[in-house]
Short mmCIF file of C-alpha atoms in Angstrom, two decimals:
data_model
loop_
_atom_site.label_atom_id
_atom_site.label_comp_id
_atom_site.label_asym_id
_atom_site.label_seq_id
_atom_site.Cartn_x
_atom_site.Cartn_y
_atom_site.Cartn_z
CA MET E 1279 4.52 -5.32 25.67
CA ASN E 1280 2.54 -8.54 25.17
CA TYR E 1281 5.24 -10.48 23.32
CA PRO E 1282 3.45 -13.88 23.44
CA ALA E 1283 0.42 -12.42 21.63
CA ILE E 1284 2.64 -10.73 19.03
CA ILE E 1285 4.63 -13.91 18.38
CA ARG E 1286 1.41 -15.93 18.01
CA MET E 1287 0.09 -13.47 15.43
CA LEU E 1288 3.36 -13.66 13.51
CA ALA E 1289 3.15 -17.46 13.60
CA PHE E 1290 -0.40 -17.39 12.21
CA SER E 1291 0.82 -15.04 9.48
CA GLY E 1292 3.58 -17.54 8.74
CA PHE E 1293 1.02 -20.30 8.22
CA GLY E 1294 -0.79 -18.04 5.78
CA PHE E 1295 2.38 -17.72 3.72
CA VAL E 1296 2.90 -21.49 3.98
CA ILE E 1297 -0.48 -22.07 2.33
CA ALA E 1298 0.43 -19.61 -0.43
CA MET E 1299 3.78 -21.35 -0.94
CA GLY E 1300 2.08 -24.75 -1.12
CA PHE E 1301 -0.31 -23.56 -3.81
CA THR E 1302 2.50 -21.89 -5.78
CA SER E 1303 4.62 -25.05 -5.58
CA LEU E 1304 1.76 -27.05 -7.12
CA VAL E 1305 1.52 -24.55 -9.97
CA ALA E 1306 5.30 -24.74 -10.44
CA MET E 1307 5.06 -28.53 -10.66
CA MET E 1308 2.29 -28.34 -13.26
CA LEU E 1309 4.35 -25.87 -15.29
CA GLY E 1310 7.41 -28.09 -15.08
CA GLU E 1311 9.41 -25.44 -13.20
CA TRP E 1312 11.22 -27.89 -10.93
CA ALA E 1313 13.80 -25.48 -9.51
CA GLN E 1314 11.04 -23.17 -8.31
CA PHE E 1315 8.99 -26.15 -7.10
CA ARG E 1316 11.82 -27.26 -4.80
CA VAL E 1317 12.36 -23.75 -3.45
CA PHE E 1318 8.69 -23.14 -2.64
CA LEU E 1319 8.26 -26.58 -1.09
CA THR E 1320 11.41 -26.38 1.03
CA THR E 1321 10.74 -22.82 2.19
CA GLY E 1322 7.14 -23.72 3.03
CA VAL E 1323 8.19 -26.71 5.13
CA LEU E 1324 10.79 -24.69 7.03
CA LEU E 1325 8.38 -21.82 7.64
CA ALA E 1326 5.65 -24.22 8.81
CA THR E 1327 8.11 -25.81 11.23
CA VAL E 1328 9.22 -22.46 12.68
CA SER E 1329 5.64 -21.16 12.95
CA GLY E 1330 4.38 -24.36 14.57
CA ALA E 1331 7.26 -24.45 17.04
CA SER E 1332 6.63 -20.81 17.94
CA LEU E 1333 2.99 -21.52 18.77
CA VAL E 1334 3.91 -24.49 20.93
CA MET E 1335 6.72 -22.73 22.80
CA VAL E 1336 4.90 -19.47 23.42
CA GLY E 1337 1.50 -20.85 24.36
CA ARG E 1338 -1.59 -18.73 24.87
CA PRO E 1339 -1.03 -15.20 26.22
CA VAL E 1340 -2.18 -14.65 29.78
CA ARG E 1341 -3.14 -11.00 29.40
CA ARG E 1342 -5.16 -8.90 27.00
CA ALA E 1343 -3.42 -7.45 23.93
CA GLN E 1344 -3.58 -3.65 23.59
CA PRO E 1345 -3.46 -1.33 20.53
CA SER E 1346 0.25 -0.77 21.27
CA ASP E 1347 0.76 -4.51 20.79
CA GLY E 1348 -1.00 -4.19 17.45
CA LEU E 1349 1.42 -1.46 16.42
CA ALA E 1350 4.40 -3.64 17.35
CA PHE E 1351 2.91 -6.54 15.41
CA MET E 1352 2.40 -4.29 12.37
CA VAL E 1353 6.10 -3.37 12.35
CA PHE E 1354 7.33 -6.91 12.97
CA PHE E 1355 4.98 -8.26 10.30
CA TRP E 1356 6.62 -6.29 7.48
CA LEU E 1357 10.10 -7.35 8.61
CA PHE E 1358 9.17 -11.00 9.23
CA ALA E 1359 7.17 -11.32 6.02
CA GLY E 1360 9.95 -9.79 3.95
CA LEU E 1361 12.50 -12.28 5.23
CA ALA E 1362 10.16 -15.28 5.06
CA CYS E 1363 9.04 -14.58 1.49
CA ALA E 1364 12.45 -13.71 0.01
CA PRO E 1365 13.95 -17.21 -0.68
CA PRO E 1366 12.02 -17.79 -3.95
CA PHE E 1367 13.58 -14.60 -5.34
CA LEU E 1368 17.05 -15.76 -4.27
CA LEU E 1369 17.05 -19.48 -5.10
CA GLY E 1370 14.30 -19.63 -7.71
CA LEU E 1371 15.92 -17.10 -10.04
CA PRO E 1372 19.42 -16.44 -11.40
CA ASN E 1373 20.10 -14.03 -8.53
CA SER E 1374 22.96 -14.21 -6.02
CA SER E 1375 22.04 -11.16 -3.94
CA ALA E 1376 20.11 -11.74 -0.71
CA THR E 1377 19.53 -7.99 -0.45
CA ALA E 1378 17.91 -7.93 -3.89
CA ALA E 1379 15.67 -10.87 -2.91
CA ILE E 1380 14.52 -9.11 0.27
CA HIS E 1381 13.97 -5.90 -1.70
CA GLU E 1382 11.84 -7.84 -4.18
CA ALA E 1383 9.74 -9.44 -1.44
CA ILE E 1384 9.20 -6.18 0.48
CA SER E 1385 8.38 -4.38 -2.76
CA CYS E 1386 5.63 -6.89 -3.52
CA LEU E 1387 4.29 -7.03 0.03
CA THR E 1388 4.03 -3.25 0.29
CA THR E 1389 2.41 -3.25 -3.20
CA THR E 1390 5.17 -0.92 -4.37
CA GLY E 1391 5.69 -3.30 -7.28
CA HIS E 1392 9.24 -2.23 -8.12
CA SER E 1393 11.55 -4.96 -9.41
CA VAL E 1394 15.33 -5.03 -9.64
CA PHE E 1395 15.08 -7.59 -12.45
CA ASP E 1396 15.20 -6.29 -16.00
CA PRO E 1397 11.64 -6.23 -17.45
CA ASP E 1398 13.15 -6.31 -20.95
CA GLY E 1399 15.14 -9.46 -20.18
CA PRO E 1400 13.95 -13.08 -20.20
CA PRO E 1401 10.39 -13.36 -18.82
CA LEU E 1402 10.03 -14.44 -15.23
CA PRO E 1403 8.87 -18.04 -14.60
CA GLY E 1404 5.11 -18.40 -14.25
CA SER E 1405 5.38 -19.58 -10.63
CA ILE E 1406 7.45 -16.52 -9.69
CA LEU E 1407 4.85 -14.21 -11.25
CA LEU E 1408 2.18 -16.07 -9.29
CA TRP E 1409 4.25 -15.64 -6.13
CA ARG E 1410 4.50 -11.92 -6.79
CA ALA E 1411 0.71 -11.85 -7.16
CA MET E 1412 0.27 -13.74 -3.88
CA LEU E 1413 2.51 -11.28 -2.06
CA HIS E 1414 0.65 -8.32 -3.53
CA LEU E 1415 -2.64 -9.79 -2.31
CA ALA E 1416 -1.24 -10.52 1.15
CA GLY E 1417 0.30 -7.08 1.41
CA ALA E 1418 -2.84 -5.26 0.28
CA ALA E 1419 -4.99 -7.20 2.76
CA ALA E 1420 -2.50 -6.49 5.54
CA THR E 1421 -2.32 -2.79 4.64
CA VAL E 1422 -6.09 -2.29 4.78
CA THR E 1423 -6.46 -4.44 7.90
CA PHE E 1424 -3.74 -2.55 9.77
CA ALA E 1425 -5.22 0.78 8.70
CA ALA E 1426 -8.72 -0.19 9.84
CA THR E 1427 -7.55 -1.60 13.18
CA VAL E 1428 -4.15 -0.46 14.43
CA LEU E 1429 -4.08 3.05 12.96
CA ALA E 1430 -7.76 3.60 13.73
CA ALA E 1431 -7.27 2.55 17.36
CA LEU E 1432 -4.16 4.64 17.88
CA SER E 1433 -5.76 7.71 16.23
CA LEU E 1434 -2.49 8.64 14.61
CA ASP E 1435 -4.20 10.62 11.88
CA GLY E 1436 -6.29 13.24 13.71
CA PRO E 1437 -9.57 13.22 11.75
CA GLY E 1438 -10.21 9.52 12.13
CA ILE E 1439 -9.74 8.81 8.43
CA HIS E 1440 -9.07 5.13 9.11
CA ARG E 1441 -12.25 4.48 11.05
CA THR E 1442 -14.78 2.02 9.69
CA PRO E 1443 -17.86 0.21 11.06
CA LEU E 1444 -15.90 -3.05 10.76
CA PHE E 1445 -13.65 -2.21 13.70
CA SER E 1446 -14.38 -2.07 17.41
CA LEU E 1447 -12.13 -2.74 20.38
CA SER E 1448 -12.59 -6.23 21.79
CA ASP E 1449 -13.01 -6.91 25.51
CA GLU E 1450 -10.72 -9.93 25.21
CA SER E 1451 -7.83 -8.99 22.93
CA PHE E 1452 -7.08 -6.25 20.44
CA PHE E 1453 -6.19 -8.89 17.84
CA ASP E 1454 -9.73 -10.30 17.93
CA SER E 1455 -10.88 -7.54 15.58
CA MET E 1456 -8.31 -8.32 12.87
CA PRO E 1457 -9.86 -11.54 11.50
CA ARG E 1458 -13.21 -9.78 11.00
CA VAL E 1459 -11.64 -6.90 9.08
CA LEU E 1460 -9.42 -9.29 7.13
CA LYS E 1461 -12.40 -11.42 6.17
CA MET E 1462 -14.39 -8.47 4.82
CA THR E 1463 -11.34 -7.08 3.03
CA GLY E 1464 -10.72 -10.44 1.39
CA LEU E 1465 -14.38 -10.78 0.38
CA PHE E 1466 -14.67 -7.35 -1.27
CA GLY E 1467 -11.22 -7.64 -2.82
CA SER E 1468 -12.00 -11.07 -4.30
CA LEU E 1469 -15.25 -9.85 -5.84
CA CYS E 1470 -13.53 -6.86 -7.43
CA ILE E 1471 -10.67 -8.99 -8.75
CA LEU E 1472 -13.21 -11.38 -10.25
CA ALA E 1473 -15.02 -8.46 -11.92
CA VAL E 1474 -11.81 -7.09 -13.48
CA PHE E 1475 -10.70 -10.58 -14.51
CA THR E 1476 -14.05 -11.27 -16.17
CA ILE E 1477 -14.05 -7.98 -18.09
CA GLU E 1478 -10.59 -8.66 -19.48
CA VAL E 1479 -11.23 -12.30 -20.40
CA VAL E 1480 -14.48 -11.37 -22.16
CA GLY E 1481 -12.50 -8.64 -23.93
CA GLY E 1482 -10.12 -11.23 -25.36
CA ILE E 1483 -7.20 -10.85 -22.94
CA PRO E 1484 -5.32 -14.10 -22.14
CA VAL E 1485 -6.28 -15.64 -18.81
CA ASP E 1486 -2.84 -15.31 -17.21
CA MET E 1487 -2.51 -11.64 -18.17
CA ALA E 1488 -6.07 -10.92 -17.03
CA PHE E 1489 -5.35 -12.42 -13.60
CA LEU E 1490 -2.11 -10.47 -13.15
CA ASP E 1491 -3.85 -7.27 -14.27
CA ALA E 1492 -6.74 -7.81 -11.87
CA VAL E 1493 -4.41 -8.32 -8.91
CA SER E 1494 -2.24 -5.34 -9.92
CA ALA E 1495 -5.23 -3.02 -10.23
CA MET E 1496 -6.96 -3.99 -7.00
CA THR E 1497 -3.77 -3.92 -4.94
CA THR E 1498 -2.58 -0.75 -6.73
CA GLY E 1499 0.69 -2.55 -7.33
CA LEU E 1500 2.62 -4.00 -10.25
CA VAL E 1501 2.67 -7.79 -10.32
CA ASP E 1502 4.32 -8.20 -13.71
CA PRO E 1503 7.40 -5.92 -13.97
CA ALA E 1504 6.91 -5.78 -17.76
CA SER E 1505 3.63 -3.89 -17.23
CA VAL E 1506 5.56 -0.77 -16.27
CA SER E 1507 6.49 -0.18 -19.90
CA SER E 1508 3.95 -2.07 -22.02
CA ASP E 1509 1.33 0.34 -23.32
CA VAL E 1510 -2.29 -0.79 -22.89
CA VAL E 1511 -4.00 -0.68 -26.27
CA ARG E 1512 -6.82 -3.25 -26.17
CA ILE E 1513 -10.18 -1.90 -25.06
CA GLY E 1514 -10.97 -4.89 -22.82
CA ARG E 1515 -7.78 -4.38 -20.87
CA VAL E 1516 -8.33 -0.65 -20.61
CA LEU E 1517 -11.83 -1.10 -19.18
CA GLY E 1518 -10.73 -3.78 -16.73
CA LEU E 1519 -7.71 -1.88 -15.45
CA THR E 1520 -9.65 1.38 -15.20
CA LEU E 1521 -12.38 -0.19 -13.07
CA GLY E 1522 -9.84 -2.00 -10.91
CA LEU E 1523 -7.68 1.06 -10.30
CA ILE E 1524 -10.69 3.18 -9.36
CA LEU E 1525 -11.99 0.59 -6.88
CA GLY E 1526 -8.50 -0.12 -5.57
CA SER E 1527 -7.82 3.59 -5.00
CA LEU E 1528 -11.17 4.33 -3.31
CA GLY E 1529 -10.74 1.36 -1.00
CA ILE E 1530 -12.84 -0.72 1.35
CA PHE E 1531 -14.92 2.15 2.81
CA PHE E 1532 -16.30 2.97 -0.63
CA MET E 1533 -17.02 -0.71 -1.34
CA ILE E 1534 -18.84 -1.15 1.97
CA GLN E 1535 -21.12 1.77 1.15
CA ILE E 1536 -21.86 0.32 -2.29
CA ALA E 1537 -22.57 -3.11 -0.78
CA ASN E 1538 -24.98 -1.50 1.70
CA ARG E 1539 -26.72 0.24 -1.24
CA GLN E 1540 -25.73 3.66 0.08
CA TRP E 1541 -25.08 4.86 -3.44
CA LYS E 1542 -25.49 8.55 -2.78
CA LYS E 1543 -23.25 8.53 0.30
CA ALA E 1544 -20.61 6.56 -1.59
CA PHE E 1545 -20.41 8.96 -4.52
CA ILE E 1546 -20.62 12.20 -2.53
CA ASP E 1547 -18.18 11.06 0.14
CA ALA E 1548 -15.28 13.44 0.68
CA GLU E 1549 -12.67 10.97 -0.54
CA THR E 1550 -14.67 10.07 -3.65
CA LEU E 1551 -15.15 13.70 -4.63
CA SER E 1552 -11.50 14.50 -3.86
CA PHE E 1553 -10.39 11.57 -6.02
CA GLY E 1554 -12.54 12.75 -8.93
CA LEU E 1555 -11.28 16.31 -8.57
CA ALA E 1556 -7.66 15.13 -8.47
CA ILE E 1557 -8.11 13.12 -11.68
CA VAL E 1558 -9.56 16.17 -13.43
CA VAL E 1559 -6.83 18.52 -12.21
CA PHE E 1560 -3.92 16.24 -13.10
CA SER E 1561 -5.50 15.25 -16.42
CA ILE E 1562 -5.77 18.91 -17.41
CA ALA E 1563 -2.17 19.51 -16.32
CA GLY E 1564 -0.98 16.53 -18.36
CA PHE E 1565 -2.99 17.64 -21.36
CA LEU E 1566 -1.56 21.16 -21.22
CA LEU E 1567 1.96 19.69 -21.11
CA GLY E 1568 1.59 17.52 -24.18
CA LEU E 1569 -0.45 14.41 -23.38
CA THR E 1570 -3.49 13.64 -25.49
CA GLY E 1571 -6.89 13.55 -23.82
CA LEU E 1572 -7.15 9.81 -23.09
CA ASN E 1573 -3.45 9.54 -22.32
CA ALA E 1574 -3.75 12.36 -19.80
CA ILE E 1575 -6.64 10.64 -18.02
CA GLY E 1576 -4.90 7.26 -18.04
CA TRP E 1577 -1.68 8.71 -16.66
CA SER E 1578 -3.58 10.61 -13.97
CA LEU E 1579 -5.50 7.52 -12.82
CA SER E 1580 -2.46 5.26 -12.84
CA SER E 1581 -0.33 7.77 -10.92
CA LEU E 1582 -2.98 8.64 -8.32
CA SER E 1583 -3.42 4.95 -7.59
CA THR E 1584 0.39 4.71 -7.13
CA SER E 1585 0.32 1.55 -9.26
CA GLY E 1586 2.55 2.52 -12.16
CA ILE E 1587 0.61 0.34 -14.61
CA ALA E 1588 1.29 1.74 -18.08
CA LEU E 1589 -2.18 2.77 -19.18
CA VAL E 1590 -0.35 5.01 -21.64
CA ALA E 1591 2.98 4.79 -23.43
CA GLN E 1592 5.81 5.38 -20.94
CA GLU E 1593 7.84 7.56 -23.31
CA THR E 1594 5.01 10.11 -23.37
CA THR E 1595 4.78 10.41 -19.59
CA HIS E 1596 8.55 10.72 -19.20
CA SER E 1597 8.32 13.99 -21.12
CA LEU E 1598 6.35 15.49 -18.24
CA PRO E 1599 8.24 17.64 -15.70
CA LEU E 1600 9.44 15.65 -12.70
CA PRO E 1601 7.34 17.61 -10.15
CA LEU E 1602 4.19 16.76 -12.11
CA GLN E 1603 5.17 13.09 -12.28
CA LEU E 1604 5.62 13.03 -8.50
CA ALA E 1605 2.57 15.10 -7.49
CA PRO E 1606 -0.22 12.53 -8.12
CA CYS E 1607 1.68 9.84 -6.24
CA LEU E 1608 2.12 12.19 -3.28
CA VAL E 1609 -1.65 12.66 -3.19
CA GLY E 1610 -2.40 8.93 -3.38
CA GLY E 1611 -5.72 7.21 -2.76
CA ALA E 1612 -8.20 6.68 0.06
CA ALA E 1613 -7.13 5.93 3.62
CA LEU E 1614 -8.55 2.40 3.63
CA SER E 1615 -6.91 1.33 0.39
CA ALA E 1616 -3.58 -0.15 -0.64
CA ALA E 1617 -2.64 3.06 -2.48
CA GLY E 1618 0.20 5.06 -0.97
CA GLY E 1619 0.63 8.81 -0.66
CA LEU E 1620 -0.54 11.40 1.82
CA LYS E 1621 -4.15 10.17 1.42
CA LEU E 1622 -7.12 12.03 0.00
CA ALA E 1623 -8.90 12.49 3.33
CA ARG E 1624 -6.02 14.37 4.92
CA LEU E 1625 -5.74 16.73 1.97
CA TYR E 1626 -9.51 17.23 1.97
CA VAL E 1627 -9.58 18.15 5.66
CA LEU E 1628 -6.57 20.42 5.26
CA GLY E 1629 -8.08 22.12 2.21
CA ARG E 1630 -11.40 22.70 3.97
CA ARG E 1631 -9.67 24.23 6.96
CA VAL E 1632 -7.41 26.47 4.90
CA GLY E 1633 -10.47 27.71 2.98
CA GLN E 1634 -12.21 28.55 6.25
CA GLU E 1635 -9.20 30.47 7.51
CA PHE E 1636 -9.31 32.64 4.38
CA MET E 1637 -13.00 33.31 5.05
CA ARG E 1638 -12.26 34.24 8.67
CA MET E 1639 -9.82 36.95 7.58
CA GLY E 1640 -12.78 39.27 6.99
CA PHE E 1641 -14.61 38.18 10.18
CA ARG E 1642 -11.90 37.62 12.76
CA GLU E 1643 -14.27 37.04 15.67
CA SER E 1644 -16.40 34.47 13.88
CA LEU E 1645 -16.55 30.84 14.96
CA VAL E 1646 -16.24 28.30 12.17
CA HIS E 1647 -16.21 24.55 12.07
CA PHE E 1648 -16.62 21.81 9.51
CA GLN E 1649 -17.54 18.16 9.50
CA PHE E 1650 -15.83 15.12 8.08
CA ARG E 1651 -18.13 12.10 7.75
CA GLY E 1652 -20.54 13.44 10.33
CA ARG E 1653 -17.94 14.41 12.93
CA ILE E 1654 -17.05 18.02 13.74
CA GLN E 1655 -13.31 18.53 13.32
CA SER E 1656 -11.38 20.57 15.88
CA ASP E 1657 -8.10 22.46 15.77
CA ARG E 1658 -6.51 19.31 17.18
CA THR E 1659 -7.46 17.58 13.94
CA LEU E 1660 -5.65 20.16 11.86
CA MET E 1661 -2.62 20.03 14.14
CA GLY E 1662 -2.43 16.25 13.72
CA ILE E 1663 -2.42 16.60 9.93
CA TRP E 1664 0.23 19.33 10.03
CA VAL E 1665 2.44 17.13 12.22
CA TYR E 1666 1.98 14.29 9.75
CA LEU E 1667 2.93 16.54 6.82
CA VAL E 1668 6.02 17.78 8.64
CA ALA E 1669 7.06 14.20 9.39
CA TYR E 1670 6.51 13.27 5.74
CA ILE E 1671 8.62 16.22 4.58
CA MET E 1672 11.39 15.34 7.04
CA ALA E 1673 11.42 11.71 5.88
CA SER E 1674 11.57 12.88 2.26
CA VAL E 1675 14.47 15.26 2.94
CA ILE E 1676 16.42 12.64 4.89
CA GLY E 1677 15.87 10.07 2.13
CA LEU E 1678 16.90 12.59 -0.53
CA LEU E 1679 20.12 13.39 1.34
CA LEU E 1680 21.00 9.74 1.93
CA PHE E 1681 20.46 8.72 -1.70
CA SER E 1682 22.39 11.79 -2.85
CA PHE E 1683 25.33 11.05 -0.56
CA LEU E 1684 25.42 7.52 -1.99
CA GLY E 1685 25.85 8.89 -5.49
CA LEU E 1686 22.43 9.28 -7.08
CA GLY E 1687 21.70 12.45 -9.00
CA PHE E 1688 19.13 14.86 -7.61
CA ASP E 1689 16.28 13.77 -9.89
CA ASP E 1690 16.88 10.05 -9.30
CA ALA E 1691 17.38 10.56 -5.55
CA LEU E 1692 14.12 12.52 -5.25
CA SER E 1693 12.21 10.07 -7.43
CA THR E 1694 13.54 7.05 -5.50
CA THR E 1695 12.79 8.63 -2.12
CA LEU E 1696 9.21 9.60 -2.93
CA GLY E 1697 8.65 6.39 -4.89
CA SER E 1698 9.56 4.39 -1.79
CA LEU E 1699 7.59 6.49 0.70
CA THR E 1700 4.47 6.57 -1.49
CA ASN E 1701 4.88 2.90 -2.53
CA SER E 1702 4.97 3.95 -6.19
CA GLY E 1703 7.34 1.50 -7.83
CA HIS E 1704 7.30 3.14 -11.25
CA LEU E 1705 9.05 6.21 -9.81
CA ILE E 1706 12.07 4.17 -8.66
CA PRO E 1707 14.70 3.85 -11.41
CA ARG E 1708 15.62 0.20 -11.89
CA ALA E 1709 19.05 0.53 -13.47
CA GLU E 1710 20.48 2.67 -10.67
CA ILE E 1711 19.62 0.30 -7.82
CA SER E 1712 19.60 -3.13 -9.48
CA ASP E 1713 23.24 -3.80 -8.45
CA ALA E 1714 23.50 -1.42 -5.49
CA PRO E 1715 22.71 -3.14 -2.14
CA LEU E 1716 22.80 0.12 -0.15
CA TYR E 1717 20.21 1.68 -2.44
CA GLN E 1718 18.06 -1.41 -2.06
CA VAL E 1719 18.28 -1.32 1.74
CA LEU E 1720 17.27 2.35 1.85
CA ALA E 1721 14.43 1.71 -0.58
CA VAL E 1722 13.18 -1.19 1.58
CA PHE E 1723 13.19 1.02 4.66
CA GLY E 1724 11.28 3.70 2.74
CA MET E 1725 8.65 1.21 1.52
CA ILE E 1726 8.03 -0.06 5.06
CA LEU E 1727 7.97 3.49 6.42
CA GLY E 1728 5.35 4.35 3.82
CA ARG E 1729 3.16 1.47 5.01
CA LEU E 1730 3.62 2.55 8.63
CA GLU E 1731 2.36 6.00 7.55
CA ILE E 1732 5.54 7.48 9.07
CA LEU E 1733 3.96 8.74 12.32
CA ALA E 1734 3.53 5.16 13.53
CA LEU E 1735 7.32 4.97 13.73
CA ILE E 1736 7.57 7.68 16.39
CA PRO E 1737 6.19 5.60 19.33
CA LEU E 1738 8.52 2.77 18.36
CA LEU E 1739 11.56 4.99 19.00
CA THR E 1740 10.63 5.60 22.65
CA VAL E 1741 11.82 3.30 25.42
CA SER E 1742 8.56 3.65 27.35
CA PHE E 1743 6.63 2.11 24.44
CA TRP E 1744 8.52 -1.19 24.74
CA ARG E 1745 8.26 -1.23 28.56
CA ARG E 1746 4.45 -1.19 28.61
#
């Protein structure tokens, strides 16, 4: 394991958070939030000192970093970032629980968006909301970058659903590809956030709300905890959030095709068609179970994006059966997006293969194959997806048992488990875990496991992986 290269990457990540803390501290000063100003400034100075010292002590690595080093960095990043970004939630708010602060930071970084703080209580300080937005942006960029580099290189998914023209293995170091992917992710994400922000401001939405909405939609998270229950009624906000959630769910691959003027390929891509079909199916299901037409579509879009933004009144969606509430979040969005879930591409490949097997029942000696984005998929592809599904089911069962043993009822235990694994914060009940550190620890582990796409954890549990 190339530990010097991993530590250097963590140190560079630390400097990124230092810049974000510096900007947030300036905003806190302008807002007159002096307690938060001191916390951000102090934490930023300490983090800059630790990151700088790490770079000096470690020095430049003497050997080339491999994809396995990228996987180790991906795991350490979520742990390091969660600890480094937690102090503002501990010292900048009336909160005495370090566990709750770490839960809050991890929830934002993984774009789960769940908050242990009461959304119906006093509003959060403006600088804390900005910090939540910063963490959502950092987490979304990290999620897409890791998917397009680490997971693509390790081929953990079978059909190559994480592959993109942005990534290629470097002759020098595996980490050389990350800045290029991060730059393009930041560029496309910024343009989409600006588009959503502009639509909402033109539609009469206050600037601060428009910014928080734009970040929430593009990162498929929930920056403002109050947005989980506030029904969207103004047309400008509806249009902005709808556009943002669609782009955020379809991800960077879709945006690259649009930027390259490959309009037809973008709209007939397997993930795009699967996303449209999923919205139709879940909208019809919601409509048949009591939601009105627009409410059904809004609920379907919000749930598929795993954002939890209340495009419709929350009391209407709570009347839906629990399995239907969980199903869209399990599906999720595109592979190269910040949305959680099983991912549209995997379900598309699995559905195509299952359909072919039914066709082969009448012609048992026939040879069949299908393509995914121009590549013929083999039986090995299908086996990789089945292994992933089995791992996902096992993680869900283990989480359900653990939460149940700790005292949660079946419905809450299932909702919390799947909400964590799919990074869908609106599925996690706030009241049950707000004062329960063990629940918060399990939820944090589930959120990180969801971002590792579960299978990435398996190599980490082998001794040989760490001896390379």
